[in-house]
Coordinates of C-alpha atoms in Angstrom, one line a residue:
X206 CA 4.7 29.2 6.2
X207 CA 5.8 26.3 8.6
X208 CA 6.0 27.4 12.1
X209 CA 9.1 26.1 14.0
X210 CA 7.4 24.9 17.2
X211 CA 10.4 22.8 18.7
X212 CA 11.1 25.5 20.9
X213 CA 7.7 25.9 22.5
X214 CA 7.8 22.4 23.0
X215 CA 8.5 21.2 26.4
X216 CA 8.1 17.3 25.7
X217 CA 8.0 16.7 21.5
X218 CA 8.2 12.9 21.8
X219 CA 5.3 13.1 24.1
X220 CA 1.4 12.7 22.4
X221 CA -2.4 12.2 23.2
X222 CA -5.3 11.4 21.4
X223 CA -7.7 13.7 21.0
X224 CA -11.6 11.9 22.0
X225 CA -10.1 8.6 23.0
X226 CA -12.7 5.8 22.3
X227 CA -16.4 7.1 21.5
X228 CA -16.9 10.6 21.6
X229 CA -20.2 11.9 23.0
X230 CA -19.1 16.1 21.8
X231 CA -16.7 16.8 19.5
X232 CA -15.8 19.7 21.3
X233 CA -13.9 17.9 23.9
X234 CA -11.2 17.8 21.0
X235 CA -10.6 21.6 21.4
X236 CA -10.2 21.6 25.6
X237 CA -7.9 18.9 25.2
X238 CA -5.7 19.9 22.8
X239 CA -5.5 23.5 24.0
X240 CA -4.3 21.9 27.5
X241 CA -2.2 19.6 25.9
X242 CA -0.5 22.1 24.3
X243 CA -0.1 23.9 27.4
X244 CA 1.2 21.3 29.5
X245 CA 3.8 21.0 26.8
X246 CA 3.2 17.8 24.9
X247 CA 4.5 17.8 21.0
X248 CA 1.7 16.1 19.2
X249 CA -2.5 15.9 19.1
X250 CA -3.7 12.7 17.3
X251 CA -6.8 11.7 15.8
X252 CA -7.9 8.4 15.1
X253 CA -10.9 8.8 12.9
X254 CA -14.0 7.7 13.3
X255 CA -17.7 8.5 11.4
X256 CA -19.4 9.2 14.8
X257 CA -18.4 12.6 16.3
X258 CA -14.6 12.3 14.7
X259 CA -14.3 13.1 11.1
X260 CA -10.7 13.8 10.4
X261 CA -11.1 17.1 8.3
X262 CA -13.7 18.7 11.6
X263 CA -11.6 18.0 14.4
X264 CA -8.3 18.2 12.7
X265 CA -8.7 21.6 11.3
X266 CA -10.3 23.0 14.4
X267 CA -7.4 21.2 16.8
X268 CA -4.8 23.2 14.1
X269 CA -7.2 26.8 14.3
X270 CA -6.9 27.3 18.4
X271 CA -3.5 26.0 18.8
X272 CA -0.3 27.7 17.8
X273 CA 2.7 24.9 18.6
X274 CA 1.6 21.5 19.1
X275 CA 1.7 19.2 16.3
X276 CA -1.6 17.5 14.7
X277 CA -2.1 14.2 13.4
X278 CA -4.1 12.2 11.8
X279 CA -3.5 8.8 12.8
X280 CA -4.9 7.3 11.2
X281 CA -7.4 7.3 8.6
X282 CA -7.9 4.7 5.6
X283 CA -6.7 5.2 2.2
X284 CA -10.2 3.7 0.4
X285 CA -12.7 5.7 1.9
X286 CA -12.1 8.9 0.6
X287 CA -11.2 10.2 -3.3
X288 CA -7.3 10.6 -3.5
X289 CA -7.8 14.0 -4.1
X290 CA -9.9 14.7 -1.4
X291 CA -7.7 13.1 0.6
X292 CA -4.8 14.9 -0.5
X293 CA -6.8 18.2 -0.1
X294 CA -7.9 17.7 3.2
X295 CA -4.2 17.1 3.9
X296 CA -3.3 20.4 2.1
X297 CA -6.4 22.5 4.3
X298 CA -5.3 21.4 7.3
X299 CA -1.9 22.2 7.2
X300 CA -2.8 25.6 5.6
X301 CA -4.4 26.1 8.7
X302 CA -2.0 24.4 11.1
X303 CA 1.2 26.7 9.7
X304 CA 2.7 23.2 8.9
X305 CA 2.2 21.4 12.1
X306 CA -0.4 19.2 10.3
X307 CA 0.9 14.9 9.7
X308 CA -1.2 12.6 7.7
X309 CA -2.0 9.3 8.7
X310 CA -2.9 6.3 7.0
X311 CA -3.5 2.5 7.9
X312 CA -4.3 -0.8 6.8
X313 CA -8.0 -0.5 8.4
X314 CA -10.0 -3.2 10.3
X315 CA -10.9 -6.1 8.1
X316 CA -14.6 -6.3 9.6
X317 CA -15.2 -2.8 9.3
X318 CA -13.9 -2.2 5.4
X319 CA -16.3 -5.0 4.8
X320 CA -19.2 -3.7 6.4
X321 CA -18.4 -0.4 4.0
X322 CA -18.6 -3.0 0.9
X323 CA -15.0 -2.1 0.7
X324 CA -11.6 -4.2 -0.1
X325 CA -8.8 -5.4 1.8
X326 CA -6.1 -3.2 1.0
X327 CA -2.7 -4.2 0.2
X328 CA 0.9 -3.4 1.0
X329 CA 1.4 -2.5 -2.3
X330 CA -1.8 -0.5 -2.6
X331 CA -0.8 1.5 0.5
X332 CA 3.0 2.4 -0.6
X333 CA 1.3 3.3 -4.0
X334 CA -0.9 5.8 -2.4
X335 CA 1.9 7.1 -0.4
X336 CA 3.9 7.8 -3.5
X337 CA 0.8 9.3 -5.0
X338 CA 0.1 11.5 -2.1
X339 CA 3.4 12.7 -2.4
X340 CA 3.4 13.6 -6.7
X341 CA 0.5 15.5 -5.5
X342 CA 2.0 17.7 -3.2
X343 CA 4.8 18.4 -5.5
X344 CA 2.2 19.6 -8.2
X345 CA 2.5 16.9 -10.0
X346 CA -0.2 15.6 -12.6
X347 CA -0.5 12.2 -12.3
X348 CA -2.7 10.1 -15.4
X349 CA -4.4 7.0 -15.6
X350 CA -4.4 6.2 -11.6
X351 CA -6.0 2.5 -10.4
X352 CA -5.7 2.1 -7.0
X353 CA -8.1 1.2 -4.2
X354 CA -10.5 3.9 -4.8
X355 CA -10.6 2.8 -8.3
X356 CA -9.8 4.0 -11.7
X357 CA -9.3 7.6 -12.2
X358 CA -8.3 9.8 -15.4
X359 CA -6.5 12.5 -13.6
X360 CA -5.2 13.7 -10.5
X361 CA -4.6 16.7 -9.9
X362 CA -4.0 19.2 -6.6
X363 CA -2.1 22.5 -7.6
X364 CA 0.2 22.6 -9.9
X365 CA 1.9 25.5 -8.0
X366 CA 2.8 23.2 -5.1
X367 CA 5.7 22.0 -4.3
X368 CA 5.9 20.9 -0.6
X369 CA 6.1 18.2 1.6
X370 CA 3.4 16.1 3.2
X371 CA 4.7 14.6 6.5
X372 CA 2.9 11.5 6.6
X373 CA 2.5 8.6 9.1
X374 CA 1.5 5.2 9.0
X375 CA -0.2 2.4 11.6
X376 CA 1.7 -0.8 11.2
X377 CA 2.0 -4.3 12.8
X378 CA 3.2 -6.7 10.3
X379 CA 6.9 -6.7 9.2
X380 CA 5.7 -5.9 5.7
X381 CA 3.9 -2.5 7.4
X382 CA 6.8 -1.8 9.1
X383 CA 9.3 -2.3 6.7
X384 CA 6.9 -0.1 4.4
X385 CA 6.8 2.8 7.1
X386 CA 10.4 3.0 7.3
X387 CA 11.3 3.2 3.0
X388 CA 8.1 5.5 2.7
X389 CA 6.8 7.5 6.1
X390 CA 7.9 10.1 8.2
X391 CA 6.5 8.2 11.6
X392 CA 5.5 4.8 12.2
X393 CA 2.5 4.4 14.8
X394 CA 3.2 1.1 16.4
X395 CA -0.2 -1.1 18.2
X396 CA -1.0 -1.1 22.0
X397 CA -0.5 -3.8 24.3
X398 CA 3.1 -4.8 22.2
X399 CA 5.7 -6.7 24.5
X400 CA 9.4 -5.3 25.4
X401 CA 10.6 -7.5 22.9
X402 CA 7.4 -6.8 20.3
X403 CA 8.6 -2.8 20.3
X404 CA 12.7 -3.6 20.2
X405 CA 11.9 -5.8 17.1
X406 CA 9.0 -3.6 15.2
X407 CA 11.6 -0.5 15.7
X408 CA 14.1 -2.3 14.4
X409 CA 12.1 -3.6 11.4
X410 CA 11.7 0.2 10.8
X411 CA 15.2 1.0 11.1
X412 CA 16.8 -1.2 9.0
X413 CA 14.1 -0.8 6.6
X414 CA 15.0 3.0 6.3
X415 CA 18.5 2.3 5.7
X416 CA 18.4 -0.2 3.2
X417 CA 16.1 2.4 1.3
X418 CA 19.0 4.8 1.7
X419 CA 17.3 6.9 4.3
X420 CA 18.3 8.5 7.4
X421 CA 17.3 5.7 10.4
X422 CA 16.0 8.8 12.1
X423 CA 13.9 10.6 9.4
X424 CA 11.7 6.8 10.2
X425 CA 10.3 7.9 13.4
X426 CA 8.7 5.5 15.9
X427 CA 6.5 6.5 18.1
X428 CA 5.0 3.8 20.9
X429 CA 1.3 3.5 21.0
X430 CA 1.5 3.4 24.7
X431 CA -1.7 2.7 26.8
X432 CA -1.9 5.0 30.0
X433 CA -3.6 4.5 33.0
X434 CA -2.5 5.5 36.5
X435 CA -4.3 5.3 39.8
X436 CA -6.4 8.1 39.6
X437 CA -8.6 7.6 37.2
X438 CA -11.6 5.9 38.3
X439 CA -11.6 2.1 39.0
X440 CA -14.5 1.4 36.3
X441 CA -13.3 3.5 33.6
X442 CA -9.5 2.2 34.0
X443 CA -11.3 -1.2 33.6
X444 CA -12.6 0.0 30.3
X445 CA -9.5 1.6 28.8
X446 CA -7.3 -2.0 29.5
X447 CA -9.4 -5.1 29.9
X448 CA -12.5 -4.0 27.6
X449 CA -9.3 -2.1 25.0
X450 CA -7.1 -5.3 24.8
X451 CA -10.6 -7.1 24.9
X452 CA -12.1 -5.6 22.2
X453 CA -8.9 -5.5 19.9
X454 CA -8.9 -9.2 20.5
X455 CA -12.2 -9.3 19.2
X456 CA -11.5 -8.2 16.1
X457 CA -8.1 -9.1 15.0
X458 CA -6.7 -10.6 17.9
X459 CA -5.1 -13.4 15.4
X460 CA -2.8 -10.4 14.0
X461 CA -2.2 -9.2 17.7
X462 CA -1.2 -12.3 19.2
X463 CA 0.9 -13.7 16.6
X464 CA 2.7 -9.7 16.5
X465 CA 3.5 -10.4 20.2
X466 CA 4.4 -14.2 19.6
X467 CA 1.8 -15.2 22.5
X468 CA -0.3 -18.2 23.0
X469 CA -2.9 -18.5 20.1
X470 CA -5.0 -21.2 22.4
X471 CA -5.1 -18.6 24.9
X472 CA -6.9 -16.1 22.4
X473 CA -9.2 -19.4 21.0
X474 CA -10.7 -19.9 24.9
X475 CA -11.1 -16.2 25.0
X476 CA -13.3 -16.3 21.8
X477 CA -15.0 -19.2 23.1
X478 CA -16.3 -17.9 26.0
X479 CA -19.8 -17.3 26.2
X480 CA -19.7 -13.9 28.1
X481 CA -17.2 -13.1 24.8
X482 CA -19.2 -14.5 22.3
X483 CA -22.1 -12.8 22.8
X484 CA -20.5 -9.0 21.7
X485 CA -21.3 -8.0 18.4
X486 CA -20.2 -4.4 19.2
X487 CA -16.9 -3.5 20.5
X488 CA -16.5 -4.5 24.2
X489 CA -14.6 -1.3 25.9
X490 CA -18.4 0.5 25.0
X491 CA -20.8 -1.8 25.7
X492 CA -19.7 -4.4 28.4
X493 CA -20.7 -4.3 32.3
X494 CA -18.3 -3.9 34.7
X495 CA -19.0 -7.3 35.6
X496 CA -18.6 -8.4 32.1
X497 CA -15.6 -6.9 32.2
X498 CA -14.6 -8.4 35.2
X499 CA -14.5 -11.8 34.3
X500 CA -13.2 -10.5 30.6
X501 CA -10.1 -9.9 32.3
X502 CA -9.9 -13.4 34.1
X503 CA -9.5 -14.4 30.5
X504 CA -6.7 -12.5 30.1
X505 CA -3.2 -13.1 30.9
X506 CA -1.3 -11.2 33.3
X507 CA 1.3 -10.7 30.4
X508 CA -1.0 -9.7 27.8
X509 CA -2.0 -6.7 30.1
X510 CA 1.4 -5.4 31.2
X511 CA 1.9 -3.3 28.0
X512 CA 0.9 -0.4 30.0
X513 CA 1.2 2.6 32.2
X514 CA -0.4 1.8 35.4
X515 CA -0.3 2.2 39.0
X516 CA 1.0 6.1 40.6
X517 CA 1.8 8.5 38.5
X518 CA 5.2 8.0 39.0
X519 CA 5.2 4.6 38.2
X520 CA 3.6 5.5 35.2
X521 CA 5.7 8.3 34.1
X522 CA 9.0 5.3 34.5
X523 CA 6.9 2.9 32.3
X524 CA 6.8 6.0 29.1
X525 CA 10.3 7.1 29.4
X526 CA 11.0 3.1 29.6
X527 CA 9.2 3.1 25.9
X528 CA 11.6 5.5 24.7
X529 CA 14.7 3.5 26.3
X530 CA 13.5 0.2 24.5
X531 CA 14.5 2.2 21.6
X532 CA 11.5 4.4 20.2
X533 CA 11.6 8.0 19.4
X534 CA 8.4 9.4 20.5
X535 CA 5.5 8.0 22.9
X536 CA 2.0 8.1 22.2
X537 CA 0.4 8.4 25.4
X538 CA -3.2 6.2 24.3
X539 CA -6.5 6.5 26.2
X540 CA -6.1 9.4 28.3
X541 CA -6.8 12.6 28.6
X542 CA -4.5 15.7 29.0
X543 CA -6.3 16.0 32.2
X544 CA -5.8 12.4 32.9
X545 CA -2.5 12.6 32.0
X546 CA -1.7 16.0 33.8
X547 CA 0.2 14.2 36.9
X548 CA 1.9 11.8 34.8
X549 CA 3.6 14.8 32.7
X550 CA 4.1 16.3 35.8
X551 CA 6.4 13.2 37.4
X552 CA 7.9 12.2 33.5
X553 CA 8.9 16.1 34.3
X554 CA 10.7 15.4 37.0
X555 CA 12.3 11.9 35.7
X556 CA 13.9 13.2 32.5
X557 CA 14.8 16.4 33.9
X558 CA 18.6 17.4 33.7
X559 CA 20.7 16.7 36.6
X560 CA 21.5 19.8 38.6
X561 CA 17.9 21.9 37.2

């Protein structure tokens, strides 16, 4: 049965990502959520990856040593698994979770679905799947299914279901948005998005959910907020905001920049540099710190203040500012819980109660 965890909750619009970046032991996922949990924080995410991070592992052993905080997926793609596998993994790990369990889907990385020998996929493909992920939890038997996995006879779960699958989807264009508020339960906005980037992506969502005939505020939005205060060491807090920014630039910087409304021949010198154009791999795992250095002299101040930085104070203002500009629930990106455990500890003290 679905546990009720808002009361052991301390923060529920607060979240982490389990293994942030490369993991080097998967195991990390289980001390991290466990102290997450402790410290309070609503939600675990996962952001799949084939090295060290399969979704189904680490998202069934987050949900067996934890008893409150939510676990999500978020995200995985909808082309790279069988729908019903998909939709069982879904069903497995909230078995085990008691209901604390959210899917995650996304558009995927154009470079990386074609190094798979896989297809763009669609708007349309991806509400589609939603739907179908949905008919599947409710027992449904669904015939004659062509989607981006392909043509398929039959689907089929259980036909003695009949639940809900909360479900949540990475978006960026106003198409994804709009298609996270008519279809998702949460909508997993991009790091490094402007003030103005988040008040307009939330409202895309928003107004998208009503004019489906939803509740606004079953749509929830939660920032993908990078965090990175002044105690984490210099070299690794170069990593998690030059080389991230860097390395999201690298790969689909065109969708990031025009998102944010920036300077496209600011991204076209980056590209062209030669220290840039050398990196096949992503740049946050492979660069120098010297590399990085003069990455970042590439960058402009305002594509880098996105972020969380300085004390821990400072960076606790900067996530309750997310949730002023208008967004439900922050995911805290690129740090750990024990990384994080002073900036809970001042975002404690900011959003407590007057008079407690």
């Amino acid at each position: 049965m679905p546990q009720d965890t808002s009361a052991k909750q301390e923060f529920p619009e607060l979240g982490f990502y389990m293994l942030p970046g490369d993991a080097d032991d998967s195991s990390d996922a289980l001390t991290e959520v466990q102290a997450a949990e402790a410290m309070g924080l609503g939600r675990a995410f996962l952001g799949e990856r084939p090295n060290r991070k399969e979704a189904g592992a680490i998202c069934g052993a987050a949900a067996a040593v934890t008893s409150s905080i939510g676990i999500t997926l978020g995200v995985t793609n909808i082309n790279t698994r069988h729908p019903t596998l998909t939709a069982g993994l879904a069903l497995t790990v909230q078995s085990l979770a008691g209901g604390r369990f959210t899917m995650g889907f996304g558009r995927g990385v154009a470079v990386a679905q074609e190094i798979m020998g896989l297809k763009p996929v669609t708007t349309a493909e991806l509400e589609e799947f939603t739907l179908i992920m949905r008919r599947l939890f409710r027992g449904e038997i669904i015939s004659d299914f062509d989607g981006p996995t392909g043509r398929v006879p039959i689907l089929l779960l259980d036909m003695t279901l009949d639940e809900h699958l909360p479900m949540a989807l990475g978006a960026m264009g106003p198409r994804t948005l709009a298609l996270g508020g008519r279809c998702f339960d949460d909508v997993i906005l991009h790091p490094f998005y402007s003030d103005e980037t988040v008040v307009r992506s939330v409202d895309a969502v928003k107004t998208a959910a009503e004019q489906a005939g939803r509740d606004p505020g079953d749509a929830a939005v939660w920032s993908c907020f990078v965090v990175v205060s002044d105690e984490v060491p210099a070299e690794l807090g170069l990593r998690k905001t030059v080389g991230r920014l860097a390395t999201y630039l690298q790969y689909y910087g065109d969708v990031l920049v025009g998102v944010n409304r920036w300077d496209p021949e600011v991204l076209a010198r980056f590209r062209a540099d030669e220290v840039v154009a050398k990196f096949l791999a992503p740049i946050d795992g492979t660069a120098t710190v010297g590399e990085l250095e003069h990455i970042g002299t590439l960058l402009p101040d305002e594509w880098l203040a996105p972020m969380g930085a300085g004390t821990p104070a400072e960076c606790a203002a900067a996530v309750k500012r997310q949730i002023d500009l208008g967004c439900d629930a922050v995911l805290m990106h690129g740090a750990t819980p024990a990384e994080l455990a002073s900036v809970i500890d001042a975002y404690r003290q900011i959003t407590a109660p007057a008079g407690s």
